[in-house]
Short mmCIF file of C-alpha atoms in Angstrom, two decimals:
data_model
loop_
_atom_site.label_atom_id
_atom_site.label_comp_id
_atom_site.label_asym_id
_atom_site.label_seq_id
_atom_site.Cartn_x
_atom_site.Cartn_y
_atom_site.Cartn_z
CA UNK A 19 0.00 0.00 0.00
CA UNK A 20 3.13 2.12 -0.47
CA UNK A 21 0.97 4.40 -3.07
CA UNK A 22 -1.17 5.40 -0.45
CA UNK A 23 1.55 7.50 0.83
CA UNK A 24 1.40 10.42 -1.70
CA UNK A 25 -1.65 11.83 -0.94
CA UNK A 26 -2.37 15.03 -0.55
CA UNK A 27 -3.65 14.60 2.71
CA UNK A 28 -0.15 13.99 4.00
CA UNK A 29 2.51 16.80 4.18
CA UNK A 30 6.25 16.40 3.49
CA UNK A 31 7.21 15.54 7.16
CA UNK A 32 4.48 13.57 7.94
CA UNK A 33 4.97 10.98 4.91
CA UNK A 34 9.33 11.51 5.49
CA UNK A 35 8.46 10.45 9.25
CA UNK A 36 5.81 7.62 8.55
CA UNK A 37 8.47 6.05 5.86
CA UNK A 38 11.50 6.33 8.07
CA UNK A 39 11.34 6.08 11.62
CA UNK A 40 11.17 3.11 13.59
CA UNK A 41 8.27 1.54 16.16
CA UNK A 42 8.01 -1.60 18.31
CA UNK A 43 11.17 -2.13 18.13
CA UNK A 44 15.14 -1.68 19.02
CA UNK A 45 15.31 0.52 16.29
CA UNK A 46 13.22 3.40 17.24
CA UNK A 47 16.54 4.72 19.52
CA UNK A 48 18.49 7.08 17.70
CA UNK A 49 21.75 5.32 18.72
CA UNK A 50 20.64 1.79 18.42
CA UNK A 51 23.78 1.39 15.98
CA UNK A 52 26.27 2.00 18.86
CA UNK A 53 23.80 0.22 21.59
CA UNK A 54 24.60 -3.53 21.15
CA UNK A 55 28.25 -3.61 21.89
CA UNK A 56 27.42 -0.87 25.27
CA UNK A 57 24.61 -3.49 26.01
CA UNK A 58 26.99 -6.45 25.90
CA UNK A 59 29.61 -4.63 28.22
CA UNK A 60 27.69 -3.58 30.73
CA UNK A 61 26.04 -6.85 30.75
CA UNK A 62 29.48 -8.68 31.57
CA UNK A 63 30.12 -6.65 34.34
CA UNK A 64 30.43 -8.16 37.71
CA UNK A 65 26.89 -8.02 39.27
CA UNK A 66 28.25 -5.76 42.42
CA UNK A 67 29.52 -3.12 39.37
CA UNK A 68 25.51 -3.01 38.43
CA UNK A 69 22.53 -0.72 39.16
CA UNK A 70 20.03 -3.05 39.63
CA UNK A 71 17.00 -1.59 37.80
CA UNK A 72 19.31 -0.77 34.91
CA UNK A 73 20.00 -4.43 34.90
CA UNK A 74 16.50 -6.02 33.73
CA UNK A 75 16.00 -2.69 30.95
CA UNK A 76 19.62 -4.00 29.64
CA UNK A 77 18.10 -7.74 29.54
CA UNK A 78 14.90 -6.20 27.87
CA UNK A 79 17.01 -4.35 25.26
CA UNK A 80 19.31 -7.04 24.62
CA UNK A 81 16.40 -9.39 24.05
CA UNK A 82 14.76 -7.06 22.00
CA UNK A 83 17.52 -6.70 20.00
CA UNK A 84 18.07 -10.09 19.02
CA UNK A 85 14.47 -10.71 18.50
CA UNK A 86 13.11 -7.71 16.76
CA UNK A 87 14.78 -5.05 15.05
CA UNK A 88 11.43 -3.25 14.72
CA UNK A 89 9.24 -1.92 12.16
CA UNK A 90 8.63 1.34 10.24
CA UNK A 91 5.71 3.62 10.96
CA UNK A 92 4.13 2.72 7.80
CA UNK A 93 3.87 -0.32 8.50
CA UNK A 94 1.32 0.00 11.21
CA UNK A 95 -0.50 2.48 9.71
CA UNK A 96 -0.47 0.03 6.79
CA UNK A 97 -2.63 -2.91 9.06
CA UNK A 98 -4.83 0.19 9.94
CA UNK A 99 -5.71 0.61 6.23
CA UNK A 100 -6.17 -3.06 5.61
CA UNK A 101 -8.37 -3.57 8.72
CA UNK A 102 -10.40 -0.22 7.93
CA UNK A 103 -10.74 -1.29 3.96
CA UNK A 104 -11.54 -5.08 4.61
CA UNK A 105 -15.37 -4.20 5.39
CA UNK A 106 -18.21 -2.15 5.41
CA UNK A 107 -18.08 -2.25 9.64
CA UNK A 108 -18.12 1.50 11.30
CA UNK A 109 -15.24 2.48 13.86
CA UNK A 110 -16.07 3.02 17.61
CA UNK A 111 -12.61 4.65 19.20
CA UNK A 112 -12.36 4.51 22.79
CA UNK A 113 -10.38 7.54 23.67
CA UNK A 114 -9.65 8.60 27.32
CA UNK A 115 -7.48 11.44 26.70
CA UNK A 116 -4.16 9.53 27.99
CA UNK A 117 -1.65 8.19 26.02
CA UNK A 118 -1.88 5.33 24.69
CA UNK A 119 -5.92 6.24 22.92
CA UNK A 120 -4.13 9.81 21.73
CA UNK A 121 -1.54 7.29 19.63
CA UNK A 122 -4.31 5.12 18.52
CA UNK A 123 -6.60 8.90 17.40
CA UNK A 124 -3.25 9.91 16.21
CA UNK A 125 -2.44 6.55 13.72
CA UNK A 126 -6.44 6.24 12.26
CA UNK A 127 -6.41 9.92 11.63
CA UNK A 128 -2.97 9.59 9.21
CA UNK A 129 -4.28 6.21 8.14
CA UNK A 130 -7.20 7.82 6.62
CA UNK A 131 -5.63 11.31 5.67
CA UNK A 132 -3.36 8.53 3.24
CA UNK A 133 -6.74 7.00 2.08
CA UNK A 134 -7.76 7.88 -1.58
CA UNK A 135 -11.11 10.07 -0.56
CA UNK A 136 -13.29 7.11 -2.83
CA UNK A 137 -12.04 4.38 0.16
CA UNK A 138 -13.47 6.76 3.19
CA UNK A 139 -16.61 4.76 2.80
CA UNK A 140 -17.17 3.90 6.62
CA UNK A 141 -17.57 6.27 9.56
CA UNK A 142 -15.60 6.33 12.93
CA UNK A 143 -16.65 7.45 16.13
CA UNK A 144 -14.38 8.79 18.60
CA UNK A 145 -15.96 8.54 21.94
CA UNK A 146 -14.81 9.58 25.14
CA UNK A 147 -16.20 8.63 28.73
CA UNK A 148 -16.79 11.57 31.19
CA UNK A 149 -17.96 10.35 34.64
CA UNK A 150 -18.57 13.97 35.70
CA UNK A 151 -15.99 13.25 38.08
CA UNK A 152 -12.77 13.17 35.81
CA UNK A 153 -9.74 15.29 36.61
CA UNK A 154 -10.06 18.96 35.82
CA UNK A 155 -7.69 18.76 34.23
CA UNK A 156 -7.98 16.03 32.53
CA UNK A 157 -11.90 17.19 31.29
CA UNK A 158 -10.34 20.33 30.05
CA UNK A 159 -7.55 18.52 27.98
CA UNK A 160 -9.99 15.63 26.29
CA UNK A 161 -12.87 18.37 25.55
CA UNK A 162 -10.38 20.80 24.17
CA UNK A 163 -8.82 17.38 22.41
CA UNK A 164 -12.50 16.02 20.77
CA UNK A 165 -13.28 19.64 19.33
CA UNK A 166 -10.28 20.29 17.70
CA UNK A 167 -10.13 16.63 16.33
CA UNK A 168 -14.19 17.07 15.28
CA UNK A 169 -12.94 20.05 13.47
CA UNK A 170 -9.92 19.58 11.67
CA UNK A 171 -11.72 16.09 10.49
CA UNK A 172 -14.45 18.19 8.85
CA UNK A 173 -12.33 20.62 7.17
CA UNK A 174 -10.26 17.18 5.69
CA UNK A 175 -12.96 16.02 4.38
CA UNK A 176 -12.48 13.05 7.13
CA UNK A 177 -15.17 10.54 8.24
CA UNK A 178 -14.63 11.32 11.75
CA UNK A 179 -16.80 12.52 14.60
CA UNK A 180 -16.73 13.23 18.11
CA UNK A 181 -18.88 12.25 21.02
CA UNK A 182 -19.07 12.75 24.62
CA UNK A 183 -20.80 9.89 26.45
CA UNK A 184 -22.35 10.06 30.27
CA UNK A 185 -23.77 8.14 32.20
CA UNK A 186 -27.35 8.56 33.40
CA UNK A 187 -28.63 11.05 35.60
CA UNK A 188 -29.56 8.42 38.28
CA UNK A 189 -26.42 6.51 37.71
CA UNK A 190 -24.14 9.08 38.33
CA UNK A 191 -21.42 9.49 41.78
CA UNK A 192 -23.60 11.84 43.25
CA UNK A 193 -26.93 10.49 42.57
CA UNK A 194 -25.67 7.25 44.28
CA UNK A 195 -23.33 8.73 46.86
CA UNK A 196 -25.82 11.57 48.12
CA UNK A 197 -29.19 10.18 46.88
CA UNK A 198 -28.74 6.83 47.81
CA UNK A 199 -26.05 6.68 50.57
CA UNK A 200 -24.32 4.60 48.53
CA UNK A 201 -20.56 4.13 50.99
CA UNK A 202 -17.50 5.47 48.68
CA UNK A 203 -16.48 2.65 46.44
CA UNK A 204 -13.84 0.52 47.63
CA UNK A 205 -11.95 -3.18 45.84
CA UNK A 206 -14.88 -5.20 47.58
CA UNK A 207 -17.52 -2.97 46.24
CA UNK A 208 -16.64 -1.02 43.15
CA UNK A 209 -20.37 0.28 42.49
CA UNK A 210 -18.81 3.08 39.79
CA UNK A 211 -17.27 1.41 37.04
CA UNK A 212 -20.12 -0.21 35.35
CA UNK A 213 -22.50 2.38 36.07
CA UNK A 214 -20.14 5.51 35.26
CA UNK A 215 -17.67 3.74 32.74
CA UNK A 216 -19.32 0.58 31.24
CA UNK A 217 -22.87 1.13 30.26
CA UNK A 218 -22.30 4.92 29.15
CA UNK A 219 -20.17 3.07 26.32
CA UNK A 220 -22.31 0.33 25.74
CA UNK A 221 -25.37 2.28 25.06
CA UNK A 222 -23.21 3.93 22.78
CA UNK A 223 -22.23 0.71 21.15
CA UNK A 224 -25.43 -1.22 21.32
CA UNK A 225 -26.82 1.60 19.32
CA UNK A 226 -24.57 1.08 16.59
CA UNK A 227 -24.66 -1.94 16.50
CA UNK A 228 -28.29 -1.91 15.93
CA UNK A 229 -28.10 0.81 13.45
CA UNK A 230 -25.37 -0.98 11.27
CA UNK A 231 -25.20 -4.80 12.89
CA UNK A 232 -21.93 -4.79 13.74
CA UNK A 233 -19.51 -2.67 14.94
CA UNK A 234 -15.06 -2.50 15.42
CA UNK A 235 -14.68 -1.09 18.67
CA UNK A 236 -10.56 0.33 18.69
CA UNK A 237 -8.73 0.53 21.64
CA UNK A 238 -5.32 1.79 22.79
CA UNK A 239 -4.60 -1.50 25.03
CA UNK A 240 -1.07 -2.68 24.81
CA UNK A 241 -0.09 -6.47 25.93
CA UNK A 242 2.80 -4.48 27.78
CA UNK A 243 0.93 -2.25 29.73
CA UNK A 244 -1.84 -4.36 30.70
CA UNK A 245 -0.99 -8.41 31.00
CA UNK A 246 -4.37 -9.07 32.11
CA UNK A 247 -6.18 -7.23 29.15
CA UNK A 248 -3.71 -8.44 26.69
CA UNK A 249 -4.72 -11.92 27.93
CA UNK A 250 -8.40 -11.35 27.48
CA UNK A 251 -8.30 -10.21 24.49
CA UNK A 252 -6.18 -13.15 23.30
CA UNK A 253 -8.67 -15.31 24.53
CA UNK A 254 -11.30 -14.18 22.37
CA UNK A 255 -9.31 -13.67 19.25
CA UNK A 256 -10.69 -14.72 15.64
CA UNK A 257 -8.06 -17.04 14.19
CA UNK A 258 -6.34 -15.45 11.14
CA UNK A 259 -7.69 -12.00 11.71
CA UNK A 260 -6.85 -8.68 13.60
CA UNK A 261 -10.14 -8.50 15.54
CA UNK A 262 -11.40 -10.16 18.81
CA UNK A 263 -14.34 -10.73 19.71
CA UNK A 264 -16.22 -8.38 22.39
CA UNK A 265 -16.52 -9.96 25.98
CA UNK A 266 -19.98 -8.95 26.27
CA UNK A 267 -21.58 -7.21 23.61
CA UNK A 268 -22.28 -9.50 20.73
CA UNK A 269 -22.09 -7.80 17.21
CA UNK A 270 -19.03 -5.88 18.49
CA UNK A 271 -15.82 -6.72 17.94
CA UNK A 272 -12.32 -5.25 19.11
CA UNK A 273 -9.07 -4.28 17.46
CA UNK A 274 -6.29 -3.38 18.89
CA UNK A 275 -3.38 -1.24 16.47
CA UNK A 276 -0.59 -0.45 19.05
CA UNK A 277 -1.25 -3.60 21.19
CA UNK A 278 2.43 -4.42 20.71
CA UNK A 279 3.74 -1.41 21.57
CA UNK A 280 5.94 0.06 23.90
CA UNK A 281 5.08 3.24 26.21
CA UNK A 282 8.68 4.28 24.54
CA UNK A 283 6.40 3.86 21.10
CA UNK A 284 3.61 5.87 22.35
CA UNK A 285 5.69 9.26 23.22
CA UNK A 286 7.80 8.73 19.93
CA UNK A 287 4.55 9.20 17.73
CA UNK A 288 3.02 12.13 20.38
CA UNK A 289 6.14 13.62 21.01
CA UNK A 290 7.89 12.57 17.36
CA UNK A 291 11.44 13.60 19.46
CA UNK A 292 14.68 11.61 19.47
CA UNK A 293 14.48 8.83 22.74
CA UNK A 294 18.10 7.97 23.20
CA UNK A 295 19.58 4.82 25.87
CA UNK A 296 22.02 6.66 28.08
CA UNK A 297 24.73 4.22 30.02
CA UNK A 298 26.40 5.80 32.35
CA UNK A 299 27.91 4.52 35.91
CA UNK A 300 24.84 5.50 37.50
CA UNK A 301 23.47 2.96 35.31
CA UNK A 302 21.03 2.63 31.86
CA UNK A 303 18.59 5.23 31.22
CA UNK A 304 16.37 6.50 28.64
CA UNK A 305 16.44 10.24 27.53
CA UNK A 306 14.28 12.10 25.91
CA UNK A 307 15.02 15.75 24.20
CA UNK A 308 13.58 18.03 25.69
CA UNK A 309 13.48 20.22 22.75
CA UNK A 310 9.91 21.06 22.04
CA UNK A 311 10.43 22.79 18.85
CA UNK A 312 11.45 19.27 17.97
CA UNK A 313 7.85 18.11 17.78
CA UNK A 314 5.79 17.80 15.11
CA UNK A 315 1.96 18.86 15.40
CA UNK A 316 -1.06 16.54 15.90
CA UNK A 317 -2.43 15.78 12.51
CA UNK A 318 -5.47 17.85 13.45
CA UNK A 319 -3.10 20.58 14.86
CA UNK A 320 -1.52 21.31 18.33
CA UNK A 321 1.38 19.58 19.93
CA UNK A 322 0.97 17.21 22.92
CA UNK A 323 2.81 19.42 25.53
CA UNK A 324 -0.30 19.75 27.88
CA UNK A 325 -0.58 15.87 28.00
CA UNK A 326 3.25 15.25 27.85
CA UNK A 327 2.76 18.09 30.95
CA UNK A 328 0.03 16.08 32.43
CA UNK A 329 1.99 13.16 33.04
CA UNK A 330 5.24 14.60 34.13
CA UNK A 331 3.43 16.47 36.86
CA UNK A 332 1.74 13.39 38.05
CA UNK A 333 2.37 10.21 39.28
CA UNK A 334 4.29 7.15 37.21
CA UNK A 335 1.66 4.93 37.43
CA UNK A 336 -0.27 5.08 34.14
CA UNK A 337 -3.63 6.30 33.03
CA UNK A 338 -7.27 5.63 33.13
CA UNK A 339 -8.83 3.27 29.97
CA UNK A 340 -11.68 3.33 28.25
CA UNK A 341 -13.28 1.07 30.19
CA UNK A 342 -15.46 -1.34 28.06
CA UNK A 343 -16.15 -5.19 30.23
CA UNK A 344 -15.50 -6.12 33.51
CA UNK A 345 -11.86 -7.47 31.85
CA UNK A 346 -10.00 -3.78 31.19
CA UNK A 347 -8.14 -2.62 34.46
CA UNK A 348 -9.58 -0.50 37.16
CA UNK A 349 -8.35 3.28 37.15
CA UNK A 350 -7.91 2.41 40.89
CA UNK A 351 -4.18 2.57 40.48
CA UNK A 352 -4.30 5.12 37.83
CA UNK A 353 -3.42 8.46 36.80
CA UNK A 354 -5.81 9.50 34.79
CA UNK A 355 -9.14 9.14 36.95
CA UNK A 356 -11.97 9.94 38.99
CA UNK A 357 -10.93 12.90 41.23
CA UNK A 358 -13.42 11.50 43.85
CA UNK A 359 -11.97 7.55 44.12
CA UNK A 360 -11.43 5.86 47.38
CA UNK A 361 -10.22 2.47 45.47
CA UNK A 362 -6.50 3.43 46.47
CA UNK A 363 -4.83 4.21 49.39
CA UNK A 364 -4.03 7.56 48.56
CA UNK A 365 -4.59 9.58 45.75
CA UNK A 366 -0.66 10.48 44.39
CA UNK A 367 -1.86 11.95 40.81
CA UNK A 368 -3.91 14.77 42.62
CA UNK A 369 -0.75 15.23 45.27
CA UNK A 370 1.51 15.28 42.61
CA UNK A 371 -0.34 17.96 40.66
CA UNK A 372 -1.04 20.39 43.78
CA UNK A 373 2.59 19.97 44.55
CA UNK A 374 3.41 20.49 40.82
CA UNK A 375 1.11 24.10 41.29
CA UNK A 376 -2.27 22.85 40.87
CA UNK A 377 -3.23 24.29 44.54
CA UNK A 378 -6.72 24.96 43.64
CA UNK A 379 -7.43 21.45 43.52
CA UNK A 380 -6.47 21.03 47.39
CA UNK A 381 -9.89 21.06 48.28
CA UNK A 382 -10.55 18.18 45.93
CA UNK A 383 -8.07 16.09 47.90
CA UNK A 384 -9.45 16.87 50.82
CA UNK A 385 -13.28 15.64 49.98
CA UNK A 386 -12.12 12.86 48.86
CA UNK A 387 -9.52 11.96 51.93
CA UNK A 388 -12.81 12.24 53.85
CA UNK A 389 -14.81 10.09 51.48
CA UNK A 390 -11.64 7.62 52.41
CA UNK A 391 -11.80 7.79 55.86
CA UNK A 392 -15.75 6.97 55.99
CA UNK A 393 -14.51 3.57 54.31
CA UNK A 394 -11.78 2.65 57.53
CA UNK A 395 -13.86 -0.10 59.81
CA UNK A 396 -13.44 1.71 62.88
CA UNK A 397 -15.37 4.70 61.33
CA UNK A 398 -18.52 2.79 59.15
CA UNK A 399 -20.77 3.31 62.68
CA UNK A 400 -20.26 7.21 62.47
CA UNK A 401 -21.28 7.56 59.07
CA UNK A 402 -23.01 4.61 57.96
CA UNK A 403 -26.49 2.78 59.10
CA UNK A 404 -27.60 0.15 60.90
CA UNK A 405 -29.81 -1.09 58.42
CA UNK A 406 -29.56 -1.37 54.52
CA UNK A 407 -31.64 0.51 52.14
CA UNK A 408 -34.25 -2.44 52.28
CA UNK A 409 -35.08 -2.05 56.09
CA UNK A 410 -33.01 -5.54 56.78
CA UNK A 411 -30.20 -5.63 58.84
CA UNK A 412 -27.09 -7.88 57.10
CA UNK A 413 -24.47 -9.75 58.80
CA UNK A 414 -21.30 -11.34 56.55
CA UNK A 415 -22.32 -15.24 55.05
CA UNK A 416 -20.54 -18.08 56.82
CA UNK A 417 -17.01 -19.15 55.45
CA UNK A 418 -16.32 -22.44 54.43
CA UNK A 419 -15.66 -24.78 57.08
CA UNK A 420 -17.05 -22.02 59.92
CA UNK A 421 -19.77 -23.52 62.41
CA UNK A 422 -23.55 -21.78 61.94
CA UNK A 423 -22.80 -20.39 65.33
CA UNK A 424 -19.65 -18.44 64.43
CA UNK A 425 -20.20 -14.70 65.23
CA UNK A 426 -19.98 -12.83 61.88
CA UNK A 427 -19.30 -9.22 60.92
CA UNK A 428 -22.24 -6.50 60.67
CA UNK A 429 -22.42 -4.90 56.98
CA UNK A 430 -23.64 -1.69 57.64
CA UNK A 431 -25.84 0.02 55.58
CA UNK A 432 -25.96 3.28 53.94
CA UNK A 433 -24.44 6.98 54.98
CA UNK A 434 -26.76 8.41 57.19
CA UNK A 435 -28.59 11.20 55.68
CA UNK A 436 -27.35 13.98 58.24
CA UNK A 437 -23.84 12.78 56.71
CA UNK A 438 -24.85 13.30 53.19
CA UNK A 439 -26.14 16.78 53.95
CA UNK A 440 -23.36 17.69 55.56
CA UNK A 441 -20.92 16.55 53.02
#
C-alpha cells in the first residue's frame, strides 16, 4: 500500500516520518547502531559493578535486539488501512485522553488522511467517557482534544466525529453517593465502574450496532501495559484476523493497532522527538530531548505538551482506559481518573499535581480523603447505618468450614442522611 503515501492529505514531514522512523522495536533509539556492543559490556560486568533496575532494561534491550529489530511507521499504519478497507463495519474509538488512545486517534487519523477520498466509505466514532468526576484537568484537555479533532476532520474532508458519552442522571457518583447513601467505592464494592464507565459506552455501542449490525470497537490497550487485558483479548481472538471478539456485547468486535507497543512507542509518535539509551555509571537510562520545537503537530493541529505536561506532573503509574467489560483494568491505580476515588490508598496523581502548582485542587483532595476515611472499619458506625436501604439488617455469610454459630461481621448500611447533607 506504499501508493497510499502520496496523498495530498499527507505533508512532506508527515509521509518523510511515517516512511522512516522506527516503532516496536530496538530501532526506534536514535543510537541503536552503537547500543549492542554498550549493552553487551555492561552486561558482563560483575553483578556488584551493576545498578540493579538498569540491569533487567539491559536484559529487555538485549532481548529485543536479538528478537526484533522493529518496524517502520508505515507499516502499522499500513494494518490500519487493511483492517479499515476489509469491510463495510463502522469504527467506535475509545479515547480517554491519555496516552496510549491519543496514539491510537493519532495513527487512524494519518491512516485515513493517506486513504484515496473514494475508500473513506465507513464512519468512525471517537468517543470519550466523562464520569462527571474526571480530573479537571484532565476534562479540560480531552474536551479541548474532541473539538479540535471534530474540526480539523471536517475541514479534511475526514469521516470522523466526536462524542461525549455520560452516564445517566440516576447513575451518576452523586446520585448514588448523596441520593442513595451509597458508601464510597472501595476493591470489595466497586459500584462506579459499570454504572459511570461501562454502560455509558455500551449504550453507545449497542446503538450502533443496531443501526449498522456490527460494529469494530478500537482501543489503545497494549499487551505491555496491561498483561491481564492483553490476555483477554487473546482469549477471544478470531483465528487469522486482527479483531477479537467483544466480551460482552455481541455484534461488536475489538481491534487493537498499538497492542504491541511500547510506552517508549507511544511518546515517539506524540512527542515525534529523538528517545536515546544513556549508560552511564549511575546505570542505563532513557532520555528524551527536551526540545519542544522538535515536535511535530497533531495531525489535526496542536502539539501534545499539555498531556506530555500532564503526566510529568503526576504520578508514574499510568492512566485511566476506556473502560469497556468487567476485563480492562480498574483506574484504581491510575493516573488519569476519577478525582473522587477511594479504590486506592491515597490519591498520588492529585498530590503530585497540587505539589506540581495545581493548589486549587487542594480542596478536591481533601473531599475525597474524607470520602476515604468513611470507608476505615473503625469509622462505618459514624457515618453509615444500621440497616440497609431495604429495612433488613445484614451480617457477613458463613465461610467455608465455619460452624452456623460463628459470630460474623455486621455490613452496615448506607451513609446516614445527616452525613450526606453535611458533606
Amino acid at each position: 500500500m506504499a501508493e497510499l503515501f502520496i496523498a495530498d492529505g499527507l505533508d512532506d514531514e508527515q509521509i518523510e516520518y511515517i516512511e522512516n522512523e522506527y516503532f516496536a522495536g530496538f530501532k526506534r533509539y536514535s543510537n541503536h547502531q552503537s547500543l549492542p556492543a554498550k549493552l553487551e559490556h555492561y552486561a558482563a560486568l560483575d553483578e556488584e559493578l551493576r545498578n540493579v533496575s538498569s540491569t533487567t532494561l539491559c536484559r529487555e534491550l538485549l532481548r529485543e535486539h536479538s528478537n526484533n529489530e522493529g518496524f517502520t511507521l508505515k507499516h502499522f499504519i499500513d494494518d490500519i488501512q487493511t483492517v479499515y478497507c476489509a469491510d463495510n463495519r463502522p469504527w467506535v474509538i475509545g479515547y480517554s485522553g491519555g496516552k496510549d488512545s491519543s496514539a491510537v486517534v493519532t495513527l487512524v487519523y494519518l491512516a485515513l488522511l493517506a486513504l484515496d477520498e473514494s475508500k473513506r466509505t465507513k464512519h468512525v466514532y471517537v468517543v470519550a467517557s466523562d464520569t462527571l468526576v474526571e480530573t479537571p484537568l484532565v476534562v479540560d484537555h480531552v474536551n479541548k482534544s474532541l473539538e479540535s479533532i471534530g474540526n480539523q476532520a471536517r475541514r479534511d474532508g475526514l469521516p470522523i466525529s466526536t462524542h461525549k458519552v455520560l452516564p445517566k442522571p440516576h447513575q451518576t457518583f452523586w446520585s448514588c453517593l448523596l441520593g442513595k447513601g451509597y458508601p464510597a467505592p472501595t476493591k470489595s464494592f466497586r459500584w462506579c465502574t459499570e454504572r459511570m464507565k461501562i454502560d455509558p459506552v455500551s449504550d453507545f455501542i449497542t446503538d450502533k450496532v443496531a443501526k449498522f449490525d456490527e460494529v469494530i470497537v478500537v482501543l489503545g490497550s497494549r499487551s505491555q501495559e496491561s498483561a491481564s487485558r492483553a490476555q483477554v483479548i487473546a482469549k477471544h481472538k478470531i483465528e487469522n484476523t486482527r479483531l477479537a471478539r467483544h466480551t460482552t456485547l455481541a455484534n461488536a468486535f475489538i481491534y487493537t493497532p498499538i497492542d504491541t507497543w511500547s510506552m517508549d512507542d507511544v511518546w515517539k509518535i506524540l512527542r515525534a522527538c529523538s528517545l536515546e539509551v544513556t549508560i552511564s555509571p549511575m546505570g542505563i537510562g532513557k532520555k528524551w530531548a527536551n526540545d519542544y520545537d522538535l515536535e511535530w503537530e497533531n495531525p489535526w493541529g496542536g502539539k501534545n505538551l499539555t498531556l506530555w505536561n500532564l503526566y510529568k506532573d503526576s504520578s508514574d503509574q499510568g492512566e485511566c482506559p476506556m473502560v469497556i467489560d468487567d476485563s480492562t483494568p480498574s483506574c484504581g491505580n491510575s493516573r488519569f481518573g476519577c478525582w473522587t476515588c477511594t479504590v486506592v490508598t491515597k490519591d498520588r496523581a492529585m498530590e503530585s499535581l497540587i505539589q506540581n502548582g495545581e493548589e486549587w485542587m487542594r480542596p478536591l483532595l481533601d473531599f475525597r480523603n474524607k470520602l476515604a476515611d468513611t470507608n476505615i472499619p473503625e469509622n462505618k458506625s459514624l457515618y453509615r447505618n444500621f440497616k440497609r436501604r431495604t429495612g433488613n439488617v445484614s451480617y457477613q455469610r458463613v465461610k467455608e468450614g465455619q460452624e452456623l454459630t460463628t459470630e460474623r461481621d455486621h455490613i452496615p448500611g448506607p451513609y446516614m442522611l445527616k452525613f450526606r447533607k453535611d458533606g
